Amino acid sequence: MAPLDPHSFTDSHHPLTTDISLSLYLDFPSATIHGVAFFILKSPHVGQLYFDTRSLYIHQVLSPITLSPLPFSLSSSPDPIKGTQLSISLPDDDVLNSFFIVFSTSPSSSALQWLSPPQTFNKKHPFVYTQCQCIHARSIFPCQDTPAARIRYSAFLNVPRELSAVMSARHVDRRSPVAGEGHSHLLPGGFNSLWCSETRVVEEFQMNQPIPPYLFAFAVGELGFREVGPRTRVYSEAVNSVLDAAAKEFAGTEEMIREGEKLFGDYDWERFDLLVLPPSFPYGGMENPRMVFLTPTVIKGDASGAQVVAHELAHSWTGNLITNMNNEHFWLNEGFTTYAERRIVEAVQGEDRAILNTGIGWKGLNEEMERFKDNLEFTKLKNNQEGVDPDTVYSEVPYEKGFQFLWRIERQIGRPAFDEFIKKYIATFKFKSIDTHTFLKFLKANVPGIEKEIDLVLWTEGTGIPPDAYEPVSNLYTKIVSLANEFKLGRMPREDEVADWRGQEWELYLENLPKVIDASQVLALDERYRLSESKDYEVKVAFLQLAIMSQCRNFYGEVEKTLKEVGRMKYLRPLYRALVQGKGKEEDKILAKRVFSEARECYHPIARGVVESIFAKHL
């Protein structure tokens, strides 16, 4: 076996899947999906073929010609990171490049979160959504779950009639079920007969562009939408207050798309729709093509949450069109996208906004160096993740160090030349998955002599932050950092100095304060500026983290409330880590364990795993 990806059982000598057709019956009472998948390989294959699965029940593998069973086996014990290997024996007497797999998910699927009505906005109907990045598509359907495998797919989703579905694909139709449509006649356990129930409806989708499996996505619930542009609808549960706030926050989306096209070329995905998910969504956003998923915490009321949308939009070129070959080259997705995001923000919201964004990232990058001081491998852009769970080592390094690397190249050759380079890069590798070596080879071919001006090996394979990285400079940025430094001397900013501040300014200010201050200073800061009550979670969580580290227990009630009302890992990680890391602090650790035990069912499985890994390290 020659592995293609340290996080997949896929064999590099085997043909990759090119097309998948799915028929999925969503059974809300049991929190399971019963499905049939029809796979087409790039070329015919004889002998063993390896697929990834996690917490799936495989009922049958069938020949597409005779529907007779094909031999298969599952590895005897799951790998704690990769899951369970599915080995399929393809016959040599009937050379095949396609087959069916009949399967069912389990309630413990790591990609799926099934929400009961009380866990949703409208409190009336259940809701389910997916989160497949980095290696969780395998818990929805068996697949070669590596970004090296780009697939086109079609899907029939059979759901309760009172609900509707969206996907990272073109919506084809919503209709009453038809017997035998798709491959529903092959469904297991009598669900083929339930397919046509009068209480059900079928939503059909088609994705004709090849995408990596981690971009497979759907959500099902009682959904509504608002039109915000010629290419964009904002969806959420059918709650007017959420829809209206989201439509207002993201009203400028079309302008961002147009700016992105000026910078990076045509937008190739036709639609750029947005779905605001319930608060348990574990990320700020997920760049699923045609249907970006967003946390409600990005709705801040001042349009600043649109910067997250800018990031997910930028992925439409860097990440979705050109994808990292595997997670060891994750910076090719996120470093490029962070650079592209800031260029879009600069064009739409101005240079000051982009520099504040960069400054917050610079501070975060330096903090990640401290986090990984005992494991410097994960301060590299290109790193070794053999035997490593990518969710556990997820960090700002690929985003911010990757951004700094590209920014360094821009400074070296000039922005006009770098803009042309990026357009050529995207045009050359669109709909392909590449690695760091491929990028560097392309860079050196198109920017002759660049390796003499910039140490490319140090940037991509070296640990830490290279000496030619660059802290951003602007009058506003310098003023905020200066005010944070003055706090160390006992001076809080005057109200006239912060009168125009929005969330980003406060976030940068708080990030530059000492990690630990006197509890009385925490109280005084909140008494003047009410930061613990901020509706901007970036500000609120930064302040609460400061309160925990400073042992100011007056705010522990707000810490508990925050940990119970949102599931975004960007907020869970620092708050739980602040509570449990370090010696002593027994009361904090008891609080962390109690809150997690009470809130864990409201977290997505990926978020639960991340909190459990924090506890495993510090408790």
Coordinates of C-alpha atoms in Angstrom, one line a residue:
M1 CA 0.0 0.0 0.0
A2 CA 1.3 3.4 -1.0
P3 CA -0.6 6.1 1.0
L4 CA -1.5 9.3 -0.8
D5 CA -2.4 11.2 2.3
P6 CA -1.4 10.7 6.0
H7 CA -5.1 11.0 6.9
S8 CA -6.6 8.6 4.4
F9 CA -6.5 4.9 3.5
T10 CA -6.5 5.9 -0.2
D11 CA -3.8 4.1 -2.1
S12 CA -1.8 6.2 -4.6
H13 CA -1.7 3.2 -7.0
H14 CA -5.5 3.0 -7.1
P15 CA -7.7 5.1 -9.5
L16 CA -9.5 8.0 -7.8
T17 CA -13.2 8.5 -7.8
T18 CA -14.5 11.1 -10.3
D19 CA -18.3 11.0 -9.8
I20 CA -20.7 10.0 -7.0
S21 CA -24.4 9.7 -7.2
L22 CA -26.1 9.7 -3.8
S23 CA -29.7 8.7 -2.6
L24 CA -30.0 9.7 1.0
Y25 CA -33.0 9.1 3.4
L26 CA -32.6 11.3 6.4
D27 CA -34.2 9.7 9.5
F28 CA -34.5 12.4 12.2
P29 CA -35.9 10.2 15.0
S30 CA -32.8 7.9 14.9
A31 CA -30.3 10.6 13.9
T32 CA -29.2 8.5 11.0
I33 CA -29.0 8.6 7.2
H34 CA -29.6 5.5 5.1
G35 CA -28.0 5.8 1.7
V36 CA -26.9 4.4 -1.6
A37 CA -23.8 5.7 -3.4
F38 CA -22.9 5.0 -7.0
F39 CA -19.2 5.5 -7.6
I40 CA -17.4 6.0 -10.9
L41 CA -13.6 5.7 -10.9
K42 CA -11.2 7.5 -13.2
S43 CA -10.2 4.1 -14.8
P44 CA -11.2 0.4 -14.5
H45 CA -9.6 -1.5 -11.6
V46 CA -9.1 -5.1 -10.6
G47 CA -8.4 -6.3 -7.1
Q48 CA -8.5 -4.4 -3.8
L49 CA -9.7 -0.8 -3.6
Y50 CA -9.4 1.1 -0.3
F51 CA -12.0 3.6 0.9
D52 CA -12.3 5.7 4.1
T53 CA -15.2 5.2 6.6
R54 CA -15.9 6.3 10.1
S55 CA -18.9 5.1 12.2
L56 CA -20.6 3.8 9.1
Y57 CA -22.5 0.5 8.7
I58 CA -21.8 -1.0 5.2
H59 CA -24.7 -3.2 4.2
Q60 CA -23.6 -4.2 0.7
V61 CA -21.2 -3.5 -2.2
L62 CA -22.9 -4.3 -5.5
S63 CA -21.9 -4.8 -9.1
P64 CA -23.5 -2.1 -11.4
I65 CA -24.1 -4.7 -14.1
T66 CA -25.8 -7.6 -12.2
L67 CA -26.5 -6.0 -8.8
S68 CA -24.8 -9.1 -7.3
P69 CA -22.7 -8.6 -4.1
L70 CA -19.0 -7.8 -4.4
P71 CA -16.7 -9.0 -1.6
F72 CA -15.7 -6.3 0.9
S73 CA -14.2 -6.2 4.4
L74 CA -13.7 -3.6 7.1
S75 CA -10.5 -3.3 9.2
S76 CA -11.0 -5.0 12.5
S77 CA -10.3 -2.0 14.7
P78 CA -10.7 1.6 13.8
D79 CA -7.7 3.9 13.6
P80 CA -8.3 6.7 16.1
I81 CA -7.7 9.4 13.4
K82 CA -8.5 7.8 10.1
G83 CA -11.4 5.6 11.1
T84 CA -12.1 2.3 9.5
Q85 CA -10.6 1.0 6.2
L86 CA -13.2 -0.4 3.7
S87 CA -11.5 -2.8 1.3
I88 CA -13.5 -3.7 -1.8
S89 CA -12.6 -6.6 -4.1
L90 CA -13.3 -5.8 -7.7
P91 CA -13.5 -8.9 -9.9
D92 CA -11.0 -9.6 -12.7
D93 CA -13.5 -11.4 -14.9
D94 CA -15.7 -8.3 -15.2
V95 CA -13.4 -5.3 -15.1
L96 CA -15.3 -2.4 -13.4
N97 CA -14.9 1.3 -13.0
S98 CA -18.1 1.7 -11.0
F99 CA -20.1 0.1 -8.2
F100 CA -22.8 0.7 -5.6
I101 CA -22.3 0.9 -1.8
V102 CA -25.3 0.6 0.4
F103 CA -24.7 2.1 3.9
S104 CA -26.1 3.8 7.0
T105 CA -24.6 6.5 9.2
S106 CA -24.6 6.3 13.0
P107 CA -25.7 8.9 15.5
S108 CA -22.0 9.3 16.4
S109 CA -21.1 10.6 12.9
S110 CA -18.3 13.1 13.4
A111 CA -19.6 15.3 10.5
L112 CA -23.2 15.5 11.4
Q113 CA -25.0 17.5 14.1
W114 CA -28.6 16.6 14.6
L115 CA -30.4 19.4 16.6
S116 CA -33.6 18.9 18.4
P117 CA -36.1 21.8 18.2
P118 CA -35.0 23.4 21.5
Q119 CA -31.5 23.7 20.1
T120 CA -32.6 25.7 17.1
F121 CA -33.5 29.4 16.5
N122 CA -37.2 28.7 15.9
K123 CA -37.7 26.0 18.6
K124 CA -40.3 24.3 16.4
H125 CA -38.5 21.9 14.0
P126 CA -35.3 19.7 14.1
F127 CA -32.3 20.7 12.1
V128 CA -29.2 18.8 10.8
Y129 CA -26.1 20.1 9.1
T130 CA -22.7 18.8 8.0
Q131 CA -19.1 19.9 8.6
C132 CA -16.7 17.7 6.6
Q133 CA -13.4 19.6 6.9
C134 CA -10.8 18.2 7.4
I135 CA -11.5 14.5 7.3
H136 CA -15.2 13.9 8.2
A137 CA -16.9 13.3 4.9
R138 CA -16.1 9.6 5.5
S139 CA -18.6 9.6 8.4
I140 CA -21.5 10.5 6.0
F141 CA -20.7 8.2 3.1
P142 CA -17.7 5.9 2.2
C143 CA -15.2 7.7 0.0
Q144 CA -11.6 8.4 -0.8
D145 CA -11.6 11.2 1.8
T146 CA -8.6 13.2 0.7
P147 CA -8.4 16.6 -1.1
A148 CA -6.3 14.8 -3.7
A149 CA -9.6 13.2 -5.0
R150 CA -11.8 15.8 -6.7
I151 CA -15.3 14.6 -7.3
R152 CA -18.5 15.7 -9.1
Y153 CA -21.7 14.6 -7.4
S154 CA -25.5 14.4 -7.6
A155 CA -27.8 13.9 -4.6
F156 CA -31.4 13.1 -3.9
L157 CA -32.2 14.1 -0.3
N158 CA -35.4 12.5 1.1
V159 CA -36.5 14.7 4.0
P160 CA -39.7 15.4 6.0
R161 CA -42.1 17.5 3.9
E162 CA -42.2 20.4 6.4
L163 CA -38.4 20.9 6.0
S164 CA -36.2 22.0 3.1
A165 CA -32.6 21.4 2.2
V166 CA -29.6 23.4 0.8
M167 CA -26.3 21.9 -0.4
S168 CA -22.9 22.9 -1.8
A169 CA -24.4 22.2 -5.2
R170 CA -27.0 23.5 -7.7
H171 CA -30.6 23.0 -6.6
V172 CA -32.4 21.1 -9.4
D173 CA -35.8 20.4 -8.0
R174 CA -38.1 20.0 -5.0
R175 CA -40.9 17.4 -5.5
S176 CA -42.8 14.5 -4.1
P177 CA -40.8 11.3 -4.1
V178 CA -40.9 9.0 -7.1
A179 CA -40.4 5.2 -6.6
G180 CA -37.0 4.1 -7.7
E181 CA -35.6 7.5 -8.4
G182 CA -31.8 7.8 -8.1
H183 CA -30.9 4.5 -6.6
S184 CA -33.5 4.5 -3.8
H185 CA -34.7 1.0 -4.7
L186 CA -31.4 -0.3 -3.2
L187 CA -31.9 1.4 0.2
P188 CA -31.5 -1.0 3.2
G189 CA -33.9 -2.1 5.8
G190 CA -37.2 -1.2 4.2
F191 CA -36.3 2.4 3.7
N192 CA -36.9 1.9 0.0
S193 CA -40.6 1.5 0.7
L194 CA -40.6 4.5 3.0
W195 CA -39.1 6.7 0.3
C196 CA -42.5 7.5 -1.3
S197 CA -44.3 8.3 2.0
E198 CA -46.8 11.3 1.7
T199 CA -45.0 12.9 4.7
R200 CA -41.7 13.1 2.7
V201 CA -40.3 15.3 -0.1
V202 CA -37.2 15.0 -2.3
E203 CA -34.7 17.7 -2.9
E204 CA -32.4 17.1 -5.9
F205 CA -28.9 18.7 -6.3
Q206 CA -26.1 18.6 -8.8
M207 CA -22.5 19.6 -8.5
N208 CA -20.9 19.5 -12.0
Q209 CA -17.5 20.9 -11.0
P210 CA -14.9 18.6 -9.3
I211 CA -14.5 19.5 -5.6
P212 CA -12.6 17.8 -2.7
P213 CA -14.8 15.6 -0.4
Y214 CA -14.4 18.1 2.5
L215 CA -16.5 20.6 0.5
F216 CA -19.5 18.2 0.4
A217 CA -22.2 19.9 2.6
F218 CA -25.9 20.1 3.3
A219 CA -28.3 21.4 5.9
V220 CA -31.9 20.5 6.4
G221 CA -34.4 22.5 8.5
E222 CA -37.2 24.9 8.3
L223 CA -35.4 27.5 6.1
G224 CA -36.1 31.0 4.9
F225 CA -34.1 33.4 2.9
R226 CA -33.5 37.0 1.8
E227 CA -32.2 38.2 -1.5
V228 CA -29.1 40.4 -1.0
G229 CA -27.7 40.5 -4.5
P230 CA -27.9 39.1 -8.0
R231 CA -25.8 36.1 -7.1
T232 CA -26.5 35.9 -3.3
R233 CA -29.3 34.8 -1.0
V234 CA -28.9 34.7 2.8
Y235 CA -30.5 31.6 4.3
S236 CA -31.2 30.7 7.9
E237 CA -34.0 29.1 9.8
A238 CA -37.2 30.9 9.1
V239 CA -36.9 33.4 11.9
N240 CA -37.4 37.0 10.6
S241 CA -35.1 38.7 13.1
V242 CA -32.2 36.4 12.1
L243 CA -32.8 36.8 8.4
D244 CA -33.2 40.5 8.5
A245 CA -30.0 41.0 10.6
A246 CA -28.1 38.7 8.3
A247 CA -29.3 40.5 5.2
K248 CA -28.2 43.8 6.6
E249 CA -24.8 42.5 7.7
F250 CA -24.0 41.0 4.3
A251 CA -25.7 43.6 2.1
G252 CA -22.3 44.4 0.5
T253 CA -21.6 40.9 -0.7
E254 CA -22.0 41.5 -4.5
E255 CA -19.4 44.4 -4.2
M256 CA -17.0 41.9 -2.7
I257 CA -17.6 39.4 -5.4
R258 CA -16.9 42.0 -8.1
E259 CA -13.7 43.1 -6.3
G260 CA -12.6 39.5 -6.1
E261 CA -13.2 39.0 -9.8
K262 CA -11.0 42.1 -10.6
L263 CA -8.2 40.7 -8.5
F264 CA -8.4 37.0 -9.2
G265 CA -10.4 36.3 -12.3
D266 CA -14.0 35.2 -13.0
Y267 CA -16.1 33.8 -10.2
D268 CA -16.6 30.2 -11.5
W269 CA -19.3 28.9 -9.1
E270 CA -22.4 30.8 -10.4
R271 CA -24.0 31.4 -7.0
F272 CA -22.5 32.6 -3.8
D273 CA -25.3 31.9 -1.2
L274 CA -24.9 32.1 2.5
L275 CA -26.4 30.0 5.3
V276 CA -26.4 31.3 8.9
L277 CA -26.5 28.2 11.0
P278 CA -27.6 27.7 14.6
P279 CA -25.0 28.8 17.3
S280 CA -23.5 25.3 17.6
F281 CA -21.7 25.6 14.3
P282 CA -18.0 25.1 15.2
Y283 CA -16.3 27.5 12.7
G284 CA -16.7 31.1 11.8
G285 CA -17.4 30.1 8.2
M286 CA -17.0 27.2 5.9
E287 CA -16.4 27.8 2.2
N288 CA -18.7 25.2 0.7
P289 CA -19.0 26.2 -2.9
R290 CA -22.3 27.9 -3.8
M291 CA -23.5 27.7 -0.2
V292 CA -21.1 29.1 2.5
F293 CA -22.0 28.1 6.0
L294 CA -21.7 30.9 8.7
T295 CA -21.9 31.1 12.5
P296 CA -24.5 33.6 13.8
T297 CA -21.7 35.2 15.8
V298 CA -20.5 37.0 12.7
I299 CA -23.7 39.1 12.7
K300 CA -22.4 42.1 14.6
G301 CA -24.7 44.8 13.4
D302 CA -22.0 47.0 11.9
A303 CA -21.2 45.0 8.7
S304 CA -17.8 44.1 10.2
G305 CA -18.9 40.4 10.1
A306 CA -18.6 40.7 6.3
Q307 CA -14.9 40.2 6.7
V308 CA -15.6 36.5 7.5
V309 CA -17.7 36.4 4.3
A310 CA -14.7 38.0 2.4
H311 CA -12.5 35.1 3.7
E312 CA -15.0 32.4 2.5
L313 CA -15.5 34.3 -0.8
A314 CA -11.7 34.3 -1.3
H315 CA -11.7 30.5 -1.0
S316 CA -13.8 30.5 -4.2
W317 CA -10.4 31.0 -5.9
T318 CA -7.8 29.7 -3.4
G319 CA -8.9 26.5 -1.7
N320 CA -12.0 25.6 -3.8
L321 CA -10.5 26.1 -7.3
I322 CA -6.9 25.2 -6.2
T323 CA -6.7 22.9 -3.3
N324 CA -4.0 21.6 -1.0
M325 CA -3.0 18.0 -1.9
N326 CA -3.4 17.0 1.8
N327 CA -3.5 18.7 5.2
E328 CA 0.3 18.9 5.4
H329 CA 0.1 21.7 2.8
F330 CA -3.0 23.4 4.4
W331 CA -1.2 26.8 4.1
L332 CA -1.9 26.7 0.3
N333 CA -5.6 26.9 1.1
E334 CA -5.5 29.2 4.1
G335 CA -2.4 31.4 3.6
F336 CA -3.5 32.3 0.0
T337 CA -7.1 32.9 1.2
T338 CA -6.1 35.1 4.1
Y339 CA -4.0 37.2 1.6
A340 CA -6.9 37.3 -0.8
E341 CA -9.4 38.2 1.9
R342 CA -7.3 41.2 3.0
R343 CA -7.0 42.4 -0.6
I344 CA -10.8 42.3 -0.9
V345 CA -11.4 44.0 2.5
E346 CA -8.9 46.7 1.5
A347 CA -10.7 47.3 -1.8
V348 CA -14.2 47.4 -0.2
Q349 CA -13.7 48.7 3.4
G350 CA -10.4 50.6 3.1
E351 CA -6.7 50.1 4.0
D352 CA -7.1 50.8 7.7
R353 CA -9.6 47.8 8.1
A354 CA -7.2 45.5 6.2
I355 CA -4.3 46.6 8.4
L356 CA -6.2 46.0 11.6
N357 CA -7.1 42.6 10.3
T358 CA -3.4 41.9 9.6
G359 CA -2.4 43.3 13.0
I360 CA -4.8 40.9 14.8
G361 CA -3.4 38.1 12.7
W362 CA 0.2 39.1 13.5
K363 CA -0.6 39.0 17.2
G364 CA -2.3 35.6 16.8
L365 CA 0.6 34.2 14.9
N366 CA 3.0 35.1 17.7
E367 CA 0.7 33.5 20.3
E368 CA 0.7 30.3 18.2
M369 CA 4.5 30.2 18.4
E370 CA 4.1 30.1 22.2
R371 CA 1.4 27.4 22.0
F372 CA 3.7 25.2 19.9
K373 CA 7.0 26.0 21.6
D374 CA 7.3 22.3 22.6
N375 CA 6.3 21.0 19.2
L376 CA 7.8 23.3 16.6
E377 CA 6.9 21.0 13.7
F378 CA 3.5 22.7 13.7
T379 CA 5.0 26.2 13.3
K380 CA 6.2 25.1 9.8
L381 CA 4.1 25.8 6.7
K382 CA 4.8 22.4 5.3
N383 CA 4.7 20.0 8.2
N384 CA 4.6 16.2 9.0
Q385 CA 1.1 15.1 10.1
E386 CA 1.6 11.4 10.1
G387 CA -0.3 10.0 13.1
V388 CA -1.6 13.5 13.9
D389 CA -5.3 14.5 14.1
P390 CA -5.6 17.7 12.0
D391 CA -8.4 19.0 14.2
T392 CA -6.1 18.9 17.2
V393 CA -3.3 20.9 15.6
Y394 CA -5.6 23.4 13.8
S395 CA -4.1 26.8 14.3
E396 CA -3.5 30.3 12.8
V397 CA -0.1 29.2 11.5
P398 CA -1.1 28.2 8.0
Y399 CA -3.3 31.3 7.8
E400 CA -1.0 33.9 9.2
K401 CA 2.5 32.6 8.4
G402 CA 1.1 31.7 4.9
F403 CA -0.2 35.2 4.5
Q404 CA 3.2 36.6 5.7
F405 CA 5.1 34.5 3.1
L406 CA 2.9 35.7 0.2
W407 CA 3.1 39.3 1.5
R408 CA 6.9 39.0 1.6
I409 CA 6.8 37.9 -2.1
E410 CA 4.5 40.9 -2.9
R411 CA 6.9 43.3 -1.2
Q412 CA 9.8 41.8 -3.1
I413 CA 8.4 42.0 -6.6
G414 CA 5.8 44.7 -6.2
R415 CA 2.0 44.5 -6.1
P416 CA 1.3 44.8 -9.9
A417 CA 3.7 41.9 -10.7
F418 CA 2.3 39.8 -7.8
D419 CA -1.2 40.4 -8.9
E420 CA -0.3 39.0 -12.4
F421 CA 1.4 36.1 -10.8
I422 CA -1.6 35.2 -8.7
K423 CA -4.0 35.4 -11.7
K424 CA -1.6 33.1 -13.7
Y425 CA -1.3 30.7 -10.7
I426 CA -5.1 30.4 -10.4
A427 CA -5.6 29.9 -14.2
T428 CA -2.8 27.3 -14.3
F429 CA -4.0 25.1 -11.4
K430 CA -7.8 25.6 -11.3
F431 CA -9.7 22.5 -10.3
K432 CA -6.4 20.8 -9.3
S433 CA -4.9 19.7 -6.0
I434 CA -1.3 20.6 -5.5
D435 CA 1.5 20.5 -2.9
T436 CA 4.1 23.0 -1.7
H437 CA 6.8 21.7 -4.1
T438 CA 4.5 22.3 -7.0
F439 CA 3.8 25.9 -5.9
L440 CA 7.5 26.7 -5.3
K441 CA 8.4 25.2 -8.7
F442 CA 5.8 27.5 -10.3
L443 CA 7.0 30.5 -8.3
K444 CA 10.6 30.0 -9.4
A445 CA 9.6 29.5 -13.0
N446 CA 7.5 32.7 -13.1
V447 CA 9.6 34.9 -10.9
P448 CA 13.2 34.1 -11.9
G449 CA 15.8 34.5 -9.2
I450 CA 13.2 34.8 -6.3
E451 CA 15.0 32.1 -4.4
K452 CA 18.1 34.4 -4.2
E453 CA 16.0 37.2 -2.7
I454 CA 13.8 35.2 -0.3
D455 CA 14.8 32.0 1.6
L456 CA 12.0 29.8 0.3
V457 CA 13.1 26.8 2.3
L458 CA 13.2 28.7 5.5
W459 CA 9.7 30.1 4.9
T460 CA 8.1 26.8 4.0
E461 CA 10.1 24.2 6.0
G462 CA 11.6 26.3 8.8
T463 CA 10.2 26.6 12.3
G464 CA 9.0 29.8 13.9
I465 CA 8.6 33.2 12.2
P466 CA 11.2 34.2 9.7
P467 CA 13.2 37.4 10.4
D468 CA 11.8 39.1 7.2
A469 CA 8.2 38.7 8.3
Y470 CA 6.5 42.1 8.8
E471 CA 4.4 43.6 11.5
P472 CA 1.8 45.9 9.8
V473 CA 2.1 49.7 10.1
S474 CA -0.6 52.4 10.1
N475 CA -1.5 55.4 12.2
L476 CA -4.6 53.6 13.6
Y477 CA -2.8 50.4 14.3
T478 CA 0.1 52.1 16.0
K479 CA -2.2 54.2 18.1
I480 CA -4.1 51.1 19.4
V481 CA -0.9 49.2 20.2
S482 CA 0.5 52.3 21.9
L483 CA -2.7 52.7 24.1
A484 CA -2.4 49.0 25.0
N485 CA 1.2 49.6 26.1
E486 CA 0.1 52.6 28.2
F487 CA -2.3 50.3 30.1
K488 CA 0.8 48.6 31.4
L489 CA 1.7 51.9 33.0
G490 CA -1.8 52.2 34.6
R491 CA -3.6 54.4 32.0
M492 CA -6.8 53.3 30.4
P493 CA -7.8 55.0 27.2
R494 CA -10.1 58.1 27.4
E495 CA -13.6 57.9 26.0
D496 CA -12.7 60.4 23.3
E497 CA -9.8 58.2 22.2
V498 CA -12.1 55.2 21.6
A499 CA -15.3 56.9 20.5
D500 CA -15.0 55.7 17.0
W501 CA -13.8 52.2 17.8
R502 CA -15.6 49.1 16.5
G503 CA -15.0 45.5 17.4
Q504 CA -11.7 45.1 15.5
E505 CA -10.1 48.1 17.4
W506 CA -11.1 46.6 20.7
E507 CA -10.0 43.2 19.8
L508 CA -6.6 44.4 18.8
Y509 CA -6.4 46.5 22.0
L510 CA -7.3 43.6 24.2
E511 CA -4.9 41.2 22.4
N512 CA -2.0 43.5 23.1
L513 CA -2.6 43.9 26.8
P514 CA -0.6 41.8 29.2
K515 CA -1.9 38.2 29.6
V516 CA -2.4 38.7 33.3
I517 CA -3.3 42.0 35.0
D518 CA -4.7 42.9 38.5
A519 CA -8.3 41.8 39.0
S520 CA -9.1 45.4 40.0
Q521 CA -7.9 46.6 36.5
V522 CA -10.2 44.0 34.8
L523 CA -13.1 45.4 36.8
A524 CA -12.2 49.0 36.0
L525 CA -11.9 48.3 32.3
D526 CA -15.3 46.6 32.2
E527 CA -16.9 49.3 34.4
R528 CA -15.9 52.0 31.9
Y529 CA -16.5 50.1 28.6
R530 CA -18.8 47.2 29.4
L531 CA -16.7 44.8 27.4
S532 CA -18.2 41.7 29.0
E533 CA -21.5 42.7 27.6
S534 CA -20.2 43.3 24.0
K535 CA -22.4 41.8 21.3
D536 CA -19.1 41.2 19.3
Y537 CA -17.9 37.8 20.5
E538 CA -14.4 38.6 19.4
V539 CA -14.3 41.4 21.9
K540 CA -16.3 39.6 24.6
V541 CA -14.2 36.4 24.5
A542 CA -10.9 38.3 24.4
F543 CA -12.0 40.2 27.6
L544 CA -13.3 37.0 29.3
Q545 CA -10.0 35.2 28.6
L546 CA -8.2 38.2 30.2
A547 CA -10.6 37.9 33.2
I548 CA -9.9 34.2 33.6
M549 CA -6.1 34.5 33.3
S550 CA -6.3 37.4 35.9
Q551 CA -8.4 35.3 38.2
C552 CA -11.2 37.9 38.2
R553 CA -14.1 35.7 39.2
N554 CA -16.7 38.4 38.9
F555 CA -17.0 37.4 35.2
Y556 CA -17.1 33.6 35.6
G557 CA -20.9 33.6 35.2
E558 CA -20.5 35.3 31.9
V559 CA -17.8 32.8 30.9
E560 CA -20.2 29.9 31.7
K561 CA -23.0 31.6 29.8
T562 CA -20.8 32.2 26.7
L563 CA -19.6 28.6 26.7
K564 CA -23.2 27.4 26.8
E565 CA -24.6 29.6 24.1
V566 CA -22.0 29.3 21.3
G567 CA -20.2 26.3 19.8
R568 CA -17.6 28.2 17.7
M569 CA -14.2 26.6 18.4
K570 CA -12.5 30.0 18.1
Y571 CA -14.2 30.9 21.4
L572 CA -14.3 27.5 23.0
R573 CA -10.5 26.9 22.7
P574 CA -9.2 30.0 24.5
L575 CA -11.8 29.9 27.2
Y576 CA -11.5 26.3 28.1
R577 CA -7.8 26.4 27.8
A578 CA -7.6 29.5 30.1
L579 CA -9.7 27.6 32.7
V580 CA -7.7 24.4 32.8
Q581 CA -4.0 25.2 31.9
G582 CA -1.5 25.8 34.6
K583 CA -0.9 24.4 38.0
G584 CA -3.5 24.8 40.8
K585 CA -6.7 26.6 39.7
E586 CA -8.8 23.6 41.0
E587 CA -11.9 25.7 41.1
D588 CA -11.5 26.8 37.5
K589 CA -10.9 23.2 36.4
I590 CA -14.0 22.0 38.2
L591 CA -16.0 24.8 36.5
A592 CA -14.6 23.8 33.1
K593 CA -15.5 20.1 33.5
R594 CA -19.0 21.0 34.8
V595 CA -19.8 23.4 32.0
F596 CA -18.6 21.0 29.4
S597 CA -20.7 18.2 30.8
E598 CA -23.7 20.4 30.6
A599 CA -23.0 21.9 27.2
R600 CA -21.4 19.1 25.3
E601 CA -24.5 17.9 23.6
C602 CA -25.0 21.3 22.1
Y603 CA -21.5 21.3 20.5
H604 CA -20.8 19.8 17.1
P605 CA -18.9 16.5 17.4
I606 CA -15.7 18.2 16.1
A607 CA -15.9 20.8 18.8
R608 CA -16.5 18.2 21.5
G609 CA -13.4 16.4 20.3
V610 CA -11.3 19.6 20.5
V611 CA -12.4 20.4 24.1
E612 CA -11.7 16.8 25.1
S613 CA -8.2 17.0 23.7
I614 CA -7.6 20.2 25.7
F615 CA -8.8 18.4 28.8
A616 CA -6.6 15.4 28.0
K617 CA -3.5 17.6 27.8
H618 CA -4.2 19.8 30.9
L619 CA -6.3 17.7 33.3

